[in-house]
Tab-separated table of C-alpha atoms in Angstrom:
chain	number	residue	atom	x	y	z
A	18	MET	CA	-78.801	-68.126	43.074
A	19	ARG	CA	-79.254	-69.114	46.721
A	20	LYS	CA	-78.732	-72.814	47.395
A	21	THR	CA	-81.399	-74.836	49.113
A	22	ASN	CA	-80.019	-76.681	52.138
A	23	ARG	CA	-81.016	-80.107	53.368
A	24	ARG	CA	-83.161	-78.752	56.245
A	25	GLN	CA	-85.213	-76.662	53.840
A	26	LEU	CA	-85.737	-79.619	51.543
A	27	PHE	CA	-86.905	-81.799	54.439
A	28	GLY	CA	-89.264	-79.044	55.565
A	29	ALA	CA	-90.797	-78.639	52.113
A	30	ALA	CA	-91.241	-82.400	51.764
A	31	ALA	CA	-92.867	-82.671	55.146
A	32	ALA	CA	-95.297	-79.852	54.321
A	33	ALA	CA	-96.185	-81.528	51.028
A	34	LEU	CA	-96.817	-84.825	52.787
A	35	LEU	CA	-99.116	-83.169	55.338
A	36	VAL	CA	-101.198	-81.612	52.576
A	37	LEU	CA	-101.378	-84.895	50.655
A	38	ALA	CA	-102.356	-86.712	53.837
A	39	GLY	CA	-105.189	-84.268	54.492
A	40	LEU	CA	-103.590	-82.886	57.657
A	41	GLY	CA	-102.419	-79.522	56.447
A	42	THR	CA	-105.690	-77.701	55.729
A	43	GLY	CA	-109.136	-77.422	57.257
A	44	PRO	CA	-111.133	-78.806	54.297
A	45	ALA	CA	-108.805	-81.736	53.843
A	46	MET	CA	-109.061	-82.577	57.517
A	47	ALA	CA	-112.848	-82.589	57.276
A	48	ASP	CA	-112.789	-84.767	54.169
A	49	ASP	CA	-110.549	-87.423	55.689
A	50	TYR	CA	-111.900	-87.281	59.260
A	51	PRO	CA	-111.198	-89.256	61.363
A	52	VAL	CA	-107.703	-90.644	60.928
A	53	ARG	CA	-106.758	-91.137	64.616
A	54	PRO	CA	-108.412	-91.867	68.001
A	55	ILE	CA	-111.036	-89.466	69.374
A	56	THR	CA	-111.228	-88.375	72.970
A	57	MET	CA	-114.763	-88.246	74.410
A	58	LEU	CA	-115.063	-86.206	77.646
A	59	VAL	CA	-117.812	-87.047	80.063
A	60	GLY	CA	-118.499	-84.491	82.800
A	61	TYR	CA	-119.537	-86.982	85.500
A	62	LYS	CA	-117.860	-89.819	87.398
A	63	ALA	CA	-117.714	-93.292	85.922
A	64	GLY	CA	-120.722	-95.486	86.615
A	65	GLY	CA	-123.492	-92.899	86.501
A	66	GLN	CA	-126.362	-92.699	84.010
A	67	THR	CA	-124.616	-90.266	81.650
A	68	ASP	CA	-121.353	-92.207	81.790
A	69	LEU	CA	-123.205	-95.426	81.038
A	70	VAL	CA	-124.868	-93.999	77.970
A	71	GLY	CA	-121.651	-92.182	76.935
A	72	ARG	CA	-119.648	-95.414	76.880
A	73	ALA	CA	-122.358	-97.104	74.841
A	74	VAL	CA	-122.309	-94.145	72.415
A	75	ALA	CA	-118.495	-94.313	72.231
A	76	ARG	CA	-118.681	-97.929	71.111
A	77	VAL	CA	-121.232	-97.093	68.376
A	78	LEU	CA	-119.161	-94.134	67.187
A	79	SER	CA	-116.005	-96.246	67.097
A	80	ASP	CA	-117.776	-98.909	65.006
A	81	GLN	CA	-119.098	-96.301	62.605
A	82	LEU	CA	-115.981	-94.154	62.302
A	83	GLY	CA	-113.377	-96.933	62.320
A	84	VAL	CA	-111.198	-95.373	65.029
A	85	PRO	CA	-111.109	-95.784	68.861
A	86	VAL	CA	-113.300	-93.359	70.822
A	87	ASN	CA	-111.749	-93.147	74.282
A	88	VAL	CA	-113.947	-91.993	77.162
A	89	VAL	CA	-112.282	-89.692	79.695
A	90	ASN	CA	-114.263	-88.782	82.825
A	91	LYS	CA	-113.827	-85.141	83.902
A	92	PRO	CA	-116.276	-84.655	86.808
A	93	GLY	CA	-116.713	-81.249	88.382
A	94	GLY	CA	-119.369	-78.593	88.624
A	95	GLY	CA	-122.080	-80.755	86.987
A	96	GLY	CA	-120.106	-80.817	83.739
A	97	VAL	CA	-118.627	-77.312	83.946
A	98	LEU	CA	-115.008	-78.563	84.199
A	99	ALA	CA	-115.341	-80.823	81.148
A	100	THR	CA	-117.157	-78.172	79.100
A	101	HIS	CA	-114.490	-75.565	79.958
A	102	GLU	CA	-111.769	-77.987	78.831
A	103	LEU	CA	-113.636	-78.648	75.616
A	104	SER	CA	-113.875	-74.898	74.895
A	105	LYS	CA	-110.051	-74.749	74.814
A	106	ALA	CA	-109.620	-77.800	72.523
A	107	LYS	CA	-108.771	-77.543	68.837
A	108	PRO	CA	-111.877	-77.530	66.613
A	109	ASP	CA	-110.686	-80.588	64.712
A	110	GLY	CA	-113.188	-83.212	65.875
A	111	TYR	CA	-110.723	-85.148	67.981
A	112	THR	CA	-111.967	-83.841	71.344
A	113	ILE	CA	-115.702	-84.102	71.899
A	114	LEU	CA	-117.952	-83.824	74.953
A	115	PHE	CA	-120.854	-86.163	75.741
A	116	HIS	CA	-123.010	-84.444	78.276
A	117	ALA	CA	-126.502	-83.239	79.169
A	118	ASN	CA	-127.390	-79.977	77.416
A	119	SER	CA	-128.161	-78.587	80.905
A	120	VAL	CA	-124.531	-77.518	81.247
A	121	ILE	CA	-125.308	-74.876	78.670
A	122	ASN	CA	-129.039	-74.172	78.984
A	123	THR	CA	-129.394	-74.368	82.761
A	124	VAL	CA	-126.123	-74.076	84.766
A	125	PRO	CA	-125.380	-70.498	83.555
A	126	PHE	CA	-128.577	-69.330	85.276
A	127	LEU	CA	-127.441	-70.826	88.578
A	128	MET	CA	-123.670	-70.174	88.659
A	129	LYS	CA	-122.360	-66.652	88.058
A	130	ARG	CA	-118.912	-67.890	86.986
A	131	VAL	CA	-120.406	-70.017	84.208
A	132	THR	CA	-121.097	-67.915	81.094
A	133	PHE	CA	-121.602	-70.598	78.420
A	134	LYS	CA	-124.038	-69.687	75.660
A	135	PRO	CA	-125.425	-71.887	72.859
A	136	GLU	CA	-123.335	-70.078	70.232
A	137	ASP	CA	-120.092	-70.863	72.106
A	138	PHE	CA	-120.072	-74.453	70.818
A	139	GLU	CA	-120.973	-76.708	67.917
A	140	TYR	CA	-123.354	-79.664	68.155
A	141	ALA	CA	-123.271	-83.024	66.366
A	142	GLY	CA	-126.585	-84.343	67.714
A	143	MET	CA	-128.537	-85.669	70.664
A	144	ILE	CA	-129.364	-89.301	71.483
A	145	THR	CA	-131.226	-89.852	74.801
A	146	SER	CA	-133.412	-87.887	77.200
A	147	TYR	CA	-133.621	-87.803	80.977
A	148	GLN	CA	-137.002	-88.729	82.417
A	149	VAL	CA	-136.934	-86.066	85.076
A	150	GLY	CA	-139.898	-86.038	87.412
A	151	LEU	CA	-141.230	-85.850	90.941
A	152	ALA	CA	-141.291	-89.345	92.460
A	153	ALA	CA	-142.747	-90.892	95.619
A	154	GLN	CA	-143.268	-94.303	97.164
A	155	LYS	CA	-145.837	-96.474	95.449
A	156	ASP	CA	-148.154	-96.359	98.457
A	157	ALA	CA	-147.935	-92.576	98.951
A	158	PRO	CA	-151.396	-91.057	99.523
A	159	PHE	CA	-151.268	-89.074	96.266
A	160	ASP	CA	-150.936	-90.083	92.594
A	161	THR	CA	-150.898	-86.703	90.846
A	162	LEU	CA	-149.377	-83.313	91.498
A	163	GLU	CA	-152.878	-82.008	92.232
A	164	ASP	CA	-153.395	-84.744	94.777
A	165	PHE	CA	-150.015	-83.976	96.293
A	166	VAL	CA	-150.769	-80.297	96.746
A	167	VAL	CA	-154.002	-81.152	98.599
A	168	TRP	CA	-152.115	-83.623	100.788
A	169	ALA	CA	-149.232	-81.193	101.415
A	170	ARG	CA	-151.579	-78.482	102.657
A	171	ASN	CA	-152.747	-80.911	105.334
A	172	ASN	CA	-149.215	-82.008	106.110
A	173	PRO	CA	-147.118	-78.873	106.684
A	174	GLY	CA	-143.384	-79.435	106.945
A	175	PHE	CA	-143.380	-82.356	104.517
A	176	SER	CA	-139.918	-83.415	103.360
A	177	PHE	CA	-138.646	-82.993	99.785
A	178	GLY	CA	-135.439	-84.559	98.568
A	179	SER	CA	-133.422	-82.142	96.382
A	180	LEU	CA	-130.474	-83.135	94.196
A	181	SER	CA	-129.705	-79.715	92.745
A	182	PRO	CA	-130.511	-75.986	92.708
A	183	THR	CA	-132.966	-76.710	89.877
A	184	ALA	CA	-134.752	-79.265	92.015
A	185	ARG	CA	-134.967	-76.799	94.912
A	186	MET	CA	-136.271	-74.075	92.603
A	187	THR	CA	-138.973	-76.371	91.220
A	188	MET	CA	-140.397	-77.171	94.641
A	189	GLU	CA	-140.003	-73.626	95.968
A	190	VAL	CA	-142.057	-72.271	93.054
A	191	ILE	CA	-144.820	-74.833	93.641
A	192	ALA	CA	-144.753	-74.260	97.392
A	193	LYS	CA	-144.919	-70.471	97.028
A	194	GLN	CA	-147.754	-70.630	94.516
A	195	GLU	CA	-149.788	-73.067	96.661
A	196	GLY	CA	-148.833	-71.812	100.103
A	197	LEU	CA	-147.080	-75.003	101.176
A	198	ASP	CA	-144.674	-75.457	104.071
A	199	VAL	CA	-141.803	-77.626	102.864
A	200	ASN	CA	-138.634	-78.985	104.458
A	201	ILE	CA	-136.017	-79.359	101.714
A	202	VAL	CA	-133.516	-82.200	102.261
A	203	PRO	CA	-130.299	-81.854	100.222
A	204	LEU	CA	-129.173	-85.090	98.528
A	205	LYS	CA	-125.781	-85.901	97.047
A	206	GLY	CA	-126.641	-88.265	94.192
A	207	GLY	CA	-128.880	-90.965	92.771
A	208	GLY	CA	-127.834	-93.522	95.365
A	209	ASP	CA	-128.637	-91.097	98.192
A	210	LEU	CA	-131.963	-90.322	96.557
A	211	LEU	CA	-132.990	-93.944	96.372
A	212	ASN	CA	-131.931	-94.630	99.946
A	213	VAL	CA	-133.985	-91.841	101.485
A	214	LEU	CA	-137.020	-92.473	99.299
A	215	LEU	CA	-137.098	-96.227	99.650
A	216	GLY	CA	-136.311	-95.810	103.337
A	217	ASN	CA	-139.331	-93.499	103.734
A	218	GLN	CA	-137.165	-90.643	104.990
A	219	VAL	CA	-138.675	-88.122	102.561
A	220	ASP	CA	-142.157	-87.784	101.055
A	221	LEU	CA	-141.190	-86.704	97.585
A	222	VAL	CA	-137.999	-86.324	95.480
A	223	TRP	CA	-136.823	-84.674	92.267
A	224	SER	CA	-135.429	-87.532	90.198
A	225	GLY	CA	-133.492	-87.567	86.947
A	226	GLY	CA	-135.170	-90.875	86.115
A	227	ILE	CA	-133.316	-93.325	88.350
A	228	HIS	CA	-136.538	-94.092	90.232
A	229	TYR	CA	-137.842	-95.970	87.171
A	230	LYS	CA	-135.491	-98.806	88.076
A	231	TYR	CA	-137.912	-99.677	90.895
A	232	PRO	CA	-141.396	-99.685	89.300
A	233	GLU	CA	-142.873	-101.939	92.004
A	234	GLN	CA	-141.815	-99.587	94.800
A	235	LEU	CA	-141.789	-96.088	93.316
A	236	LYS	CA	-144.080	-93.987	91.142
A	237	THR	CA	-143.940	-90.741	89.185
A	238	ILE	CA	-146.244	-87.935	90.351
A	239	VAL	CA	-145.535	-85.512	87.494
A	240	ALA	CA	-143.102	-85.328	84.583
A	241	LEU	CA	-140.837	-82.271	84.769
A	242	THR	CA	-140.236	-82.367	81.030
A	243	THR	CA	-142.091	-80.947	78.026
A	244	PHE	CA	-143.061	-84.513	77.042
A	245	ARG	CA	-144.750	-87.351	78.874
A	246	HIS	CA	-142.327	-90.070	79.891
A	247	PRO	CA	-142.282	-93.292	77.846
A	248	SER	CA	-141.939	-95.134	81.170
A	249	ALA	CA	-145.116	-93.466	82.550
A	250	PRO	CA	-147.211	-92.218	79.607
A	251	ASP	CA	-150.332	-91.648	81.700
A	252	VAL	CA	-148.598	-89.205	84.037
A	253	GLU	CA	-149.080	-85.581	83.044
A	254	THR	CA	-146.284	-83.031	82.540
A	255	ILE	CA	-145.690	-80.133	84.929
A	256	ASP	CA	-146.933	-77.720	82.239
A	257	GLU	CA	-150.108	-79.769	81.835
A	258	ALA	CA	-150.543	-79.522	85.583
A	259	GLY	CA	-150.520	-75.730	85.341
A	260	TYR	CA	-146.952	-74.865	86.333
A	261	ARG	CA	-144.722	-73.510	83.565
A	262	LEU	CA	-141.593	-75.247	84.795
A	263	ALA	CA	-140.876	-77.942	82.181
A	264	MET	CA	-137.211	-78.305	81.190
A	265	ASP	CA	-135.746	-81.047	79.017
A	266	GLY	CA	-132.336	-82.664	79.465
A	267	LEU	CA	-130.877	-84.504	76.479
A	268	THR	CA	-127.477	-86.140	76.127
A	269	THR	CA	-125.629	-84.167	73.481
A	270	LEU	CA	-122.427	-84.423	71.440
A	271	ILE	CA	-120.793	-81.055	71.908
A	272	LEU	CA	-117.706	-79.792	70.079
A	273	PRO	CA	-115.471	-76.671	70.096
A	274	LYS	CA	-116.642	-73.593	68.280
A	275	GLY	CA	-115.408	-73.591	64.693
A	276	THR	CA	-115.448	-77.327	64.131
A	277	PRO	CA	-116.059	-77.777	60.338
A	278	ARG	CA	-119.555	-78.791	59.391
A	279	PRO	CA	-118.394	-81.907	57.455
A	280	ILE	CA	-116.925	-83.240	60.733
A	281	LEU	CA	-120.161	-82.489	62.561
A	282	GLU	CA	-122.116	-84.247	59.829
A	283	ARG	CA	-119.835	-87.288	60.031
A	284	LEU	CA	-120.356	-87.512	63.792
A	285	SER	CA	-124.100	-86.888	63.531
A	286	THR	CA	-124.519	-89.684	61.042
A	287	ALA	CA	-122.458	-92.026	63.218
A	288	LEU	CA	-124.527	-91.093	66.299
A	289	LYS	CA	-127.768	-91.826	64.434
A	290	ALA	CA	-126.623	-95.473	64.117
A	291	ALA	CA	-127.228	-95.798	67.864
A	292	GLU	CA	-130.979	-95.571	67.203
A	293	THR	CA	-130.966	-99.029	65.636
A	294	ASP	CA	-127.944	-100.550	67.438
A	295	GLU	CA	-129.132	-103.610	69.428
A	296	ALA	CA	-126.376	-103.422	72.033
A	297	PHE	CA	-127.040	-99.740	72.638
A	298	ALA	CA	-130.799	-100.380	72.897
A	299	LYS	CA	-130.168	-103.000	75.598
A	300	VAL	CA	-128.013	-100.607	77.632
A	301	VAL	CA	-130.528	-97.774	77.637
A	302	ALA	CA	-133.543	-100.051	78.083
A	303	ALA	CA	-132.006	-101.597	81.178
A	304	ALA	CA	-131.759	-98.115	82.712
A	305	ASN	CA	-135.150	-96.943	81.438
A	306	ILE	CA	-133.522	-94.230	79.293
A	307	PRO	CA	-135.504	-93.349	76.158
A	308	ILE	CA	-133.726	-92.781	72.842
A	309	ARG	CA	-134.527	-89.384	71.270
A	310	TYR	CA	-132.147	-88.773	68.408
A	311	LYS	CA	-131.730	-85.286	66.954
A	312	ASP	CA	-129.291	-84.447	64.147
A	313	LEU	CA	-126.786	-81.610	64.269
A	314	ASP	CA	-129.217	-78.890	63.147
A	315	GLU	CA	-132.012	-80.108	65.407
A	316	ALA	CA	-129.587	-80.303	68.311
A	317	ALA	CA	-128.374	-76.730	67.783
A	318	ALA	CA	-131.943	-75.509	67.587
A	319	GLU	CA	-132.924	-77.387	70.724
A	320	VAL	CA	-130.036	-75.915	72.732
A	321	ALA	CA	-130.839	-72.387	71.599
A	322	GLN	CA	-134.588	-72.705	72.174
A	323	SER	CA	-134.241	-74.393	75.568
A	324	TYR	CA	-131.701	-71.766	76.665
A	325	THR	CA	-134.284	-69.034	76.077
A	326	ARG	CA	-137.097	-71.066	77.662
A	327	ASN	CA	-135.084	-71.956	80.763
A	328	LYS	CA	-133.831	-68.381	81.148
A	329	THR	CA	-137.462	-67.242	81.387
A	330	ILE	CA	-138.275	-69.924	83.966
A	331	PHE	CA	-135.395	-69.013	86.273
A	332	GLU	CA	-135.935	-65.279	85.933
A	333	SER	CA	-139.674	-65.673	86.654
A	334	ALA	CA	-138.810	-67.645	89.784
A	335	GLY	CA	-136.536	-64.843	90.942
A	336	ILE	CA	-133.394	-67.016	90.693
A	337	GLU	CA	-130.127	-65.146	90.268
A	338	PRO	CA	-126.755	-66.837	89.514
A	339	GLN	CA	-124.693	-67.224	92.646
C-alpha cells in the first residue's frame, strides 16, 4: 500500500476546509456570498454624477451585505475601459461595475472597436435614470422643441453644445429633417456645458441632467428620454414631439457573464434597499437624479430592449461605428 505523505495530507485537509467554507464550489459560493470585500468599478472620474450615485450605492450595498464595497474609478472611453476589465473578471460577484447602460446599448453603435452585447454580461438591477434633454437659458425665445425649430429657421448658424457623438447625432437628425443650419460646438464635460450655456455662448445644449441644478437660470426644451422628467413633468418627450430619438440611460449593476443567479439576486435585493434609504435619497435629490429601481430580470430586459431600439435609431440616422 502506498503511504500518504505529509504534503498530501495537508492538501486534502485544505480542500476539505475550502468546501466546508463554501469556497470550493459554485453553489456553495452563491449560498454564502459575500464573505469578503467587493470591488465596484465606476467608468468615470471621481466627482461626476455617476460616481456620486455609485458611492452612495456602495454604502447601501455595504450596509445590506455586511462587507466593504470599495469604489475604484476606471475612466476611459465613456466606460469602455471599466467594462472591458469587468468582462475579464471572475464571475464570483466580487468585481462589479456600476455604470450607465449606455456602455452596452449605445457605445457599440458609435465605436467599431466596442463589440459589447447585452448577453455578454449579467445584471443585478438598475437604480437611477439620467434626465437627458435639450436645455437652454431661461429667457431663451423658445420653450418647446416646436418653438425652437421655428426660431432656428430664422436664425441660421445657431450654436449647439454637444457633449458626445449621441448629442451630435440628435441635433443633426433634427436639423436635417427641418432644414436647419447649425453650428455644433464640442464640449468636454458637464462643467464646460454649464459655462458656455450660462455664459450665453451657445443657444442650446444636450444635457445629461446637470442643468437641473440651476432651475432659475436654465430650462428644458424637450426630454430626450422615453419618459417625461420628474424635474420637468410638463415638458414633452422627443418622441411626443414627433422625432423617434428617445433613448434612456439608467445606472446599472453589471457583472461578468456566468455569475450565479443567487449572487445576482442577493445584489438585486441589496440594491432595492436604496429606494427607501434616507441618506441615498438625499444624495440623488440634491443632484436632481430620479430613482428608478429595476430588479435583475427587469434590468436584463431593459438592456436587451434598449439595445434593439437604439440600434434602429442609429441605423436610421445613417450612423456607422467609427
